[in-house]
Short mmCIF file of C-alpha atoms and ligand atoms in Angstrom, two decimals:
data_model
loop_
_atom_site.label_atom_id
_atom_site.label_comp_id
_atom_site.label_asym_id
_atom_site.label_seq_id
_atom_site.Cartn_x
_atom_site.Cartn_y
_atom_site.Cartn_z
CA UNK K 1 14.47 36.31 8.28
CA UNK K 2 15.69 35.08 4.80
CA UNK K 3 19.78 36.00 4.78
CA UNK K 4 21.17 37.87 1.23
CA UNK K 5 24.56 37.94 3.18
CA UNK K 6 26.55 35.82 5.33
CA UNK K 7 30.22 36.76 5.96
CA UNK K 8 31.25 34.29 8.94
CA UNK K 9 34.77 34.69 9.97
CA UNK K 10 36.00 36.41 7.48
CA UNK K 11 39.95 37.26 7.70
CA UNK K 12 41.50 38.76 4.48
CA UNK K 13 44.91 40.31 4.65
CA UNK K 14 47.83 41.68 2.36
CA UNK K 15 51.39 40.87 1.53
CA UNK K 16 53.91 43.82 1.79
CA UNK K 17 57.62 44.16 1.62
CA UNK K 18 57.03 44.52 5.67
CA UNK K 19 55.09 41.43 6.50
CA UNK K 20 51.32 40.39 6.35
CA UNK K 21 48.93 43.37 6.62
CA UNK K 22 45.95 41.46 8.53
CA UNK K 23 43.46 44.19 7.17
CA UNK K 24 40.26 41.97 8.55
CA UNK K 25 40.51 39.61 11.67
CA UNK K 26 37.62 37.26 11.92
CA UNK K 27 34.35 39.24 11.29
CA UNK K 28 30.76 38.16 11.47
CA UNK K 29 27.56 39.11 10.12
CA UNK K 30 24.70 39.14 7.87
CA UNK K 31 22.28 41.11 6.19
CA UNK K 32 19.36 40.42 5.26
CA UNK K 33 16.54 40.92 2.39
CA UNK K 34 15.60 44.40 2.05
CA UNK K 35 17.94 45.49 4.94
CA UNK K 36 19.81 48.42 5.40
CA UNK K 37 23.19 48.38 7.33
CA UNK K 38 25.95 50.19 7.79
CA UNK K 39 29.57 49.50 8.75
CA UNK K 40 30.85 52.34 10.15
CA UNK K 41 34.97 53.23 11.12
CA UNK K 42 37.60 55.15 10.28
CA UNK K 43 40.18 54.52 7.61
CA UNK K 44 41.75 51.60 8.31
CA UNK K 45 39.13 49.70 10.37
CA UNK K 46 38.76 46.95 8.06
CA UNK K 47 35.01 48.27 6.47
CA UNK K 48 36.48 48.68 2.98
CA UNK K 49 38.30 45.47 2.74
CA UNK K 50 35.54 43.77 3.69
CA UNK K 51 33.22 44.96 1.30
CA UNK K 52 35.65 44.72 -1.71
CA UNK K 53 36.03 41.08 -0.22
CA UNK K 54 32.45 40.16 -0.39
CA UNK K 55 32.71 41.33 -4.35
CA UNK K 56 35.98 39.33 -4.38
CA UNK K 57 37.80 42.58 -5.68
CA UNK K 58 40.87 42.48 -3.80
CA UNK K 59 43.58 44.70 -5.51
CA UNK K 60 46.81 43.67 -5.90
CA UNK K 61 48.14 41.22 -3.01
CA UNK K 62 44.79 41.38 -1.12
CA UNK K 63 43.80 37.59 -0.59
CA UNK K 64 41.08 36.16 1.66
CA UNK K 65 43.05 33.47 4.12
CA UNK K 66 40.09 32.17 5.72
CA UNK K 67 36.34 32.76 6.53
CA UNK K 68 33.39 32.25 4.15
CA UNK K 69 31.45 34.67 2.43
CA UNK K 70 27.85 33.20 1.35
CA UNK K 71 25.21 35.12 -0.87
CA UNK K 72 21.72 34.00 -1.72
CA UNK K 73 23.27 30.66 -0.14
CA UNK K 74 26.38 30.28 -2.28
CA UNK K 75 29.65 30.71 -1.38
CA UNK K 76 31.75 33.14 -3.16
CA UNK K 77 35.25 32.43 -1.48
CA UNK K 78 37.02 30.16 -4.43
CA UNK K 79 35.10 31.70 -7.30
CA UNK K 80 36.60 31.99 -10.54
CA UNK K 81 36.70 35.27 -12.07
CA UNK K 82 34.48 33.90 -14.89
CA UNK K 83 32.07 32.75 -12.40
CA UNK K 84 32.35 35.98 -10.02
CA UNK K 85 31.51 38.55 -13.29
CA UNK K 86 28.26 36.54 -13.78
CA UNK K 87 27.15 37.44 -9.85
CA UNK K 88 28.36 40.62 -10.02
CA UNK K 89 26.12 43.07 -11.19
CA UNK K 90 23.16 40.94 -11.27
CA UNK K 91 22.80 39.63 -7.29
CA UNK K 92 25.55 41.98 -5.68
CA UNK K 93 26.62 45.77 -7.25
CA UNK K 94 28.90 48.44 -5.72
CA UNK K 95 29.06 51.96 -5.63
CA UNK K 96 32.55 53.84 -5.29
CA UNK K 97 33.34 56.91 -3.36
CA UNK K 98 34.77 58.67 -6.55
CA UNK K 99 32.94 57.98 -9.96
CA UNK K 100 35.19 59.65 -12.16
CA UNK K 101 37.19 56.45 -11.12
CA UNK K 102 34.51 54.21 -12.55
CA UNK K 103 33.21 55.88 -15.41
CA UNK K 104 35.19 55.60 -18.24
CA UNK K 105 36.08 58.90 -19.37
CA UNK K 106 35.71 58.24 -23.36
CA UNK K 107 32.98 56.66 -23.18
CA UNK K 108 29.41 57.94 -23.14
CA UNK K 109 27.39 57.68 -19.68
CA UNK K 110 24.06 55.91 -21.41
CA UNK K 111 26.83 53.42 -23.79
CA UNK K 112 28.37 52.65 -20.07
CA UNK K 113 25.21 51.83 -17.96
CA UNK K 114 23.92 50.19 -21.54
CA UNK K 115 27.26 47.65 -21.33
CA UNK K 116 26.25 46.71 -17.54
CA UNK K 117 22.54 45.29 -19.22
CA UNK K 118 24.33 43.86 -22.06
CA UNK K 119 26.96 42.06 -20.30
CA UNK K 120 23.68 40.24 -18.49
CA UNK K 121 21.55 40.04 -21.13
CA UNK K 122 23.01 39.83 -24.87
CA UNK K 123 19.67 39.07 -26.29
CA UNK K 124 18.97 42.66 -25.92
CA UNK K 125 18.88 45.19 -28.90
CA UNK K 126 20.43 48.54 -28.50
CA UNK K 127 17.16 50.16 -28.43
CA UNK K 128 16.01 48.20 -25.69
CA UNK K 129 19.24 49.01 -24.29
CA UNK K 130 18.89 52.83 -24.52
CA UNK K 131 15.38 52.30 -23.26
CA UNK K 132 16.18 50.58 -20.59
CA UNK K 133 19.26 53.10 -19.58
CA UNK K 134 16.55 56.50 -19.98
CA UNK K 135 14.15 54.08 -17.73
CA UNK K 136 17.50 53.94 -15.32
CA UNK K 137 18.31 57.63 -15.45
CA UNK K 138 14.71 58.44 -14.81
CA UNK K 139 14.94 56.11 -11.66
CA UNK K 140 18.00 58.27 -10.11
CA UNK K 141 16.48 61.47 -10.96
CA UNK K 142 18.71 62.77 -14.25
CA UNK K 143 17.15 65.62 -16.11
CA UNK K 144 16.20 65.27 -19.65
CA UNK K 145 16.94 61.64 -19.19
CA UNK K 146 17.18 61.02 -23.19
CA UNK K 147 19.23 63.55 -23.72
CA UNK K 148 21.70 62.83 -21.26
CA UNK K 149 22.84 59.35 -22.98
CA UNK K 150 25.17 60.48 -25.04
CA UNK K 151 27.00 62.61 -22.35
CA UNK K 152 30.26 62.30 -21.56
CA UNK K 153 31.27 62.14 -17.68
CA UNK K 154 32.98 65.32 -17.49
CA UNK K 155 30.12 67.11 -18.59
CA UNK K 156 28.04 65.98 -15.03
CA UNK K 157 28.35 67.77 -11.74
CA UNK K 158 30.31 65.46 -9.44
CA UNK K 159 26.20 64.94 -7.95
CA UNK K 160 25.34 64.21 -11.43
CA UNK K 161 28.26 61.31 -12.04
CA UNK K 162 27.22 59.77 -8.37
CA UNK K 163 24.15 59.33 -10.09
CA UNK K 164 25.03 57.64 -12.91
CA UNK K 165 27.14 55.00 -11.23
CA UNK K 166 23.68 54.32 -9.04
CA UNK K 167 21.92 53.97 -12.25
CA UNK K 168 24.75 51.37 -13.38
CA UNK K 169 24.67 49.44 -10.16
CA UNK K 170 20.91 49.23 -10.23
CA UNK K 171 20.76 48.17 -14.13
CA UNK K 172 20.42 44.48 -13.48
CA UNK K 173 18.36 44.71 -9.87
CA UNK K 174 20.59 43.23 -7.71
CA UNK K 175 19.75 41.74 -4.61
CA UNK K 176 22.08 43.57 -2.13
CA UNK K 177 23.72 47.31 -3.50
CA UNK K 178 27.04 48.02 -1.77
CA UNK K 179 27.88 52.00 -1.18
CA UNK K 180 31.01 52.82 0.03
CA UNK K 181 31.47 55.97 0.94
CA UNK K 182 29.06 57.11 -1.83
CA UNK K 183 28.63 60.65 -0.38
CA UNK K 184 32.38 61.81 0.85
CA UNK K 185 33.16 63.47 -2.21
CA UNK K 186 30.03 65.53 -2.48
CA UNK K 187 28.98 68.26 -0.97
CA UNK K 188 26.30 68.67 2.01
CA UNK K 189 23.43 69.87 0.12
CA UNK K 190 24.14 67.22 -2.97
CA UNK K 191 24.87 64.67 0.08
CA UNK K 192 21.68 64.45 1.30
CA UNK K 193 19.86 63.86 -2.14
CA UNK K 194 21.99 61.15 -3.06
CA UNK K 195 21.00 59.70 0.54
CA UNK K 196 16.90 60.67 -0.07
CA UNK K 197 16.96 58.83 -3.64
CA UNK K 198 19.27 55.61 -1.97
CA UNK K 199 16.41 54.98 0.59
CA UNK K 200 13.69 56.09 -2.70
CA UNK K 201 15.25 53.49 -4.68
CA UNK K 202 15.90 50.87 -2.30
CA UNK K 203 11.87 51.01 -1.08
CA UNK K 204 11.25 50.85 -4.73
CA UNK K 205 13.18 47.63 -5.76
CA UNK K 206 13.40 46.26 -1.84
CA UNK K 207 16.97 45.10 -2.17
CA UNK K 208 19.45 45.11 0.64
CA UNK K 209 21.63 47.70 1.21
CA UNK K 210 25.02 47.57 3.09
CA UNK K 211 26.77 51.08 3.56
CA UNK K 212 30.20 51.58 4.44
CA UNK K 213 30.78 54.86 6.19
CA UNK K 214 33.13 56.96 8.48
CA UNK K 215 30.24 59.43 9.42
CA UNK K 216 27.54 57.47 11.95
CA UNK K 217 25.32 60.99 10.95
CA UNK K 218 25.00 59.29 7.48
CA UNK K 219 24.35 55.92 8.80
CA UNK K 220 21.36 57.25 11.08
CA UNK K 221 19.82 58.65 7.33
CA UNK K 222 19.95 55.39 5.76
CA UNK K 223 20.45 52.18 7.78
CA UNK K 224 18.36 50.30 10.75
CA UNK K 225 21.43 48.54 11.96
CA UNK K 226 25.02 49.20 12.45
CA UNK K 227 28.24 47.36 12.71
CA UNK K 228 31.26 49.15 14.51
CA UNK K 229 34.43 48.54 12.55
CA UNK K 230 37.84 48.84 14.80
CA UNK K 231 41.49 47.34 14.13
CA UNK K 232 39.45 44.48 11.43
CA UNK K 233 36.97 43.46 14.42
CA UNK K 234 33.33 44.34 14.69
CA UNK K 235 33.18 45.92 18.39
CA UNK K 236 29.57 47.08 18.42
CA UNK K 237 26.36 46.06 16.78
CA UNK K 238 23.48 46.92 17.25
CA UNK K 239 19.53 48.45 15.98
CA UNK K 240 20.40 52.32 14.90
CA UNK K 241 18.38 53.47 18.14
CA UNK K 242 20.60 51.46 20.57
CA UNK K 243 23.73 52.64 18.92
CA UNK K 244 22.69 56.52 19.41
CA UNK K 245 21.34 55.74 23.01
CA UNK K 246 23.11 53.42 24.72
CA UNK K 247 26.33 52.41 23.31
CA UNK K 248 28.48 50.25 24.95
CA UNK K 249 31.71 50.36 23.22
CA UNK K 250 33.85 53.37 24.20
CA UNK K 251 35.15 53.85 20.16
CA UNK K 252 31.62 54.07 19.24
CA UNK K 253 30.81 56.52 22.11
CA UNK K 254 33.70 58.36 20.70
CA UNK K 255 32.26 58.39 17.05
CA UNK K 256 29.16 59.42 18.70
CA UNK K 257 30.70 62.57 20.46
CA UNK K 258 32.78 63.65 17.67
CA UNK K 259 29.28 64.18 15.26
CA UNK K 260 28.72 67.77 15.61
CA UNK K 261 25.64 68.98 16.57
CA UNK K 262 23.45 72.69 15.53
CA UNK K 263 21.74 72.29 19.02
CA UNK K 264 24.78 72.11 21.21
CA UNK K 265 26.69 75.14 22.76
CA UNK K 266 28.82 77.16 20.27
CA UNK K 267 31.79 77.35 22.84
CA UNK K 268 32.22 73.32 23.44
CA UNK K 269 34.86 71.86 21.32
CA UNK K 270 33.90 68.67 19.45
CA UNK K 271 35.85 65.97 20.90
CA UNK K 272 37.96 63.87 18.56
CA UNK K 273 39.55 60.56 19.67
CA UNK K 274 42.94 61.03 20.18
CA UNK K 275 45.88 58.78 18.54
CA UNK K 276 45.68 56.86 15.90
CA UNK K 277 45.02 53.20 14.50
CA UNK K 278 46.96 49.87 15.18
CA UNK K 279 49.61 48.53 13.25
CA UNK K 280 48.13 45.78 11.19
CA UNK K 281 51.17 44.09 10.62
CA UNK K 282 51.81 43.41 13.93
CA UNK K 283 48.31 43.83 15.83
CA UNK K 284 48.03 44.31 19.83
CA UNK K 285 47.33 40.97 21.49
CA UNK K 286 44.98 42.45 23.46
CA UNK K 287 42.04 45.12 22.20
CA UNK K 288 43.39 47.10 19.29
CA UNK K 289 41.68 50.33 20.68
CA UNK K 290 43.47 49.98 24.60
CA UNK K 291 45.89 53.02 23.83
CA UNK K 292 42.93 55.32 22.99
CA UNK K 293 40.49 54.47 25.20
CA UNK K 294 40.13 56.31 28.73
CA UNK K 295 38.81 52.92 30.30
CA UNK K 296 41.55 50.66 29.37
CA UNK K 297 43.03 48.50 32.14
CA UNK K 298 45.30 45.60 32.23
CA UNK K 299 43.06 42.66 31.29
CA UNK K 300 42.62 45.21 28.00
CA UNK K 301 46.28 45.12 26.99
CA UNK K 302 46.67 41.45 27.68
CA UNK K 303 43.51 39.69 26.32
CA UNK K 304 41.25 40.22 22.85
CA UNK K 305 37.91 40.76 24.78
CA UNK K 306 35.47 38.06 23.13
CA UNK K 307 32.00 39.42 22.01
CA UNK K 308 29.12 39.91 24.67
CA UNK K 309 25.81 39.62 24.36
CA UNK K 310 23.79 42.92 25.88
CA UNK K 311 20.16 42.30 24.55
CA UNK K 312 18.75 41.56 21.38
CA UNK K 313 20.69 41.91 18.43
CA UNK K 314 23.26 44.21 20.55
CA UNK K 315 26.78 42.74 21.12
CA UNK K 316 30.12 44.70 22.11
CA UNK K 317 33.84 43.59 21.83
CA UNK K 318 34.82 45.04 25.33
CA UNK K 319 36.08 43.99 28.69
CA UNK K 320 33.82 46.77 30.57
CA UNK K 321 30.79 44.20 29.58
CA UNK K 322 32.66 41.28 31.82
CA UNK K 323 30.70 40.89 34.61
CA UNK K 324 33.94 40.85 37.04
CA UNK K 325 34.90 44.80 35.54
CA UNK K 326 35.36 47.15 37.49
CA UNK K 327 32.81 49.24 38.50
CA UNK K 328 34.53 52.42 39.24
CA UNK K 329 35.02 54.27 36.16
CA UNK K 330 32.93 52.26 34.48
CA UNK K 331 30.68 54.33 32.01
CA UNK K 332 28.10 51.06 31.62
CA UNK K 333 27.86 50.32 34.93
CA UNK K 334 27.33 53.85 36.06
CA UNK K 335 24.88 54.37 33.63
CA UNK K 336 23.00 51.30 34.67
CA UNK K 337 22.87 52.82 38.37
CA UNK K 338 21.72 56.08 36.67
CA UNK K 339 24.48 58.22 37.35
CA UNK K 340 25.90 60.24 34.36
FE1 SF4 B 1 38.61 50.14 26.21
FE2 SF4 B 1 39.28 47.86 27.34
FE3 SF4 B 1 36.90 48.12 26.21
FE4 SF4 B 1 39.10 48.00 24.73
S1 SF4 B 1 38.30 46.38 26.02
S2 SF4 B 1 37.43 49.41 24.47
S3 SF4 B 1 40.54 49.11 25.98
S4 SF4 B 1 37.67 49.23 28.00
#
């Protein structure tokens, strides 16, 4: 397998009036060429921060304090700026949740995506630019691609706009595409295009794709492996199939039974995970998830549970994987004797 990615050990965190934020803890992982994956959490897991760290776009006090972060081989932690703008866009690109945030709103769509190919390539003219931008549009499925380039963002459905910003990530072919959250601000119908013409366009150009996500329903459209985001640790990985069908960390099997489903019975409740994330200024020494999770016991409050091993390419951050855990109560073990 040839590795795009490798993020190994990654901790990034940020300075506040109240002490250290320690958004990402140590995380592990790579991706590889013409790969789909998807980090999956909810706010506050760590999935954004580690993205934006991979494209070294920290905001304010966000700093990486240890880890490295290698793509096509080269490591990006202790980049210039200078040197990060020439990698970005060409080997890794990013697509935002909201593109009215990223489109500049004075400034024609086609003379925006046009910019991204010109700040790559200044040999070319601007009517191999605008060719290259109704080429682009074409890709990601505008209408009347040529007439669109003079459009301003406001006049594009919010579908539309999600569009264009795949068209400008795309512009120079980069070798991995990262989407986070590309589909929260859209709405169901619009949702599942954007997904169909992601997987189109990734087939098409066979880059890697890394998609951060709070919905594992997305993920299953899209991605062949997932990554569990909880308190800045990974606690699950594993091939999309083993994630739906035998996962073996209790805050995925809580993501899991919170996806609603058309098949099930009207009259049961979906079941959310009650309570609510760990302070990352001061994080629990033990698992970050213990005072949600209906299996916690004492070793759980006490001790970070180190990463086991479960089968190939399927690990889980989670003491009920020991070999000495208790068996009563124990979802894993139970299912391995074939009760419910
Ligand atoms: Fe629950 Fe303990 Fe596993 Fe954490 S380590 S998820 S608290 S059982």
């Amino acid at each position: 397998m040839e590795h795009i990615l490798e993020v190994q050990d990654l901790h990034t965190s940020f300075l506040t009036s109240s002490g250290e934020v320690k958004a990402v803890r140590g995380v592990s992982f790579t991706v590889e060429k013409g790969e789909s994956i998807g980090i999956v959490g909810e706010s506050g897991s760590g999935k954004s921060v580690t993205s934006l760290s991979v494209m070294q776009l920290l905001a304010g006090t966000g700093r990486i304090v240890g880890g490295s972060v290698k793509l096509n081989g080269r490591e990006l932690v202790g980049l210039s700026a200078k040197e990060m703008r020439t990698i970005r866009g060409k080997e890794v690109a990013m697509i935002f949740q909201d593109p009215m945030t990223s489109l500049n709103p004075l400034i024609p769509v086609g003379e925006q995506v046009g910019e991204m190919l010109w700040s790559h390539d200044k040999a070319l003219s601007k009517a191999e630019r605008e060719a290259r931008v109704v080429d682009l549009f074409q890709m990601v499925r505008i209408p009347e691609a040529d007439k669109r380039l003079k459009s301003f963002p406001h006049e594009f459905s919010g579908g539309m706009r999600q569009r264009v910003m795949i068209a400008m990530a795309l512009a120079c072919k980069p070798d991995l595409l990262i989407a986070d959250e590309p589909t929260t601000a859209l709405d169901v119908s619009i949702q599942d295009q954007i997904l169909k013409l992601m997987r189109s366009v990734q087939k098409e150009m066979g880059m890697s794709i890394m998609f951060i996500t709070h919905d594992l329903g997305v993920v299953a459209e899209l991605c062949s492996r997932v990554l569990v985001m909880y308190g800045g640790l990974i606690m699950e990985e594993a091939n999309i199939f083993d994630i739906f069908e035998q996962p073996l960390h209790p805050y995925t099997m809580g993501l899991i039974a919170s996806i609603p489903d058309l098949n099930q019975d009207k009259k049961k409740r979906l079941q959310p995970i009650i309570g609510s994330p760990p302070d990352m200024i001061h994080p629990p020494a033990g698992c970050p998830f213990a005072p949600r999770c209906p299996y916690a016991c004492r070793i759980c409050l006490e001790e970070l549970p180190p990463v086991f091993r479960a089968g190939e390419g399927h690990s889980s951050r989670c003491w009920l994987l020991d070999e000495d855990a208790p068996s009563t109560g124990n979802p894993l073990k139970n299912r391995k004797e074939g009760q419910p």
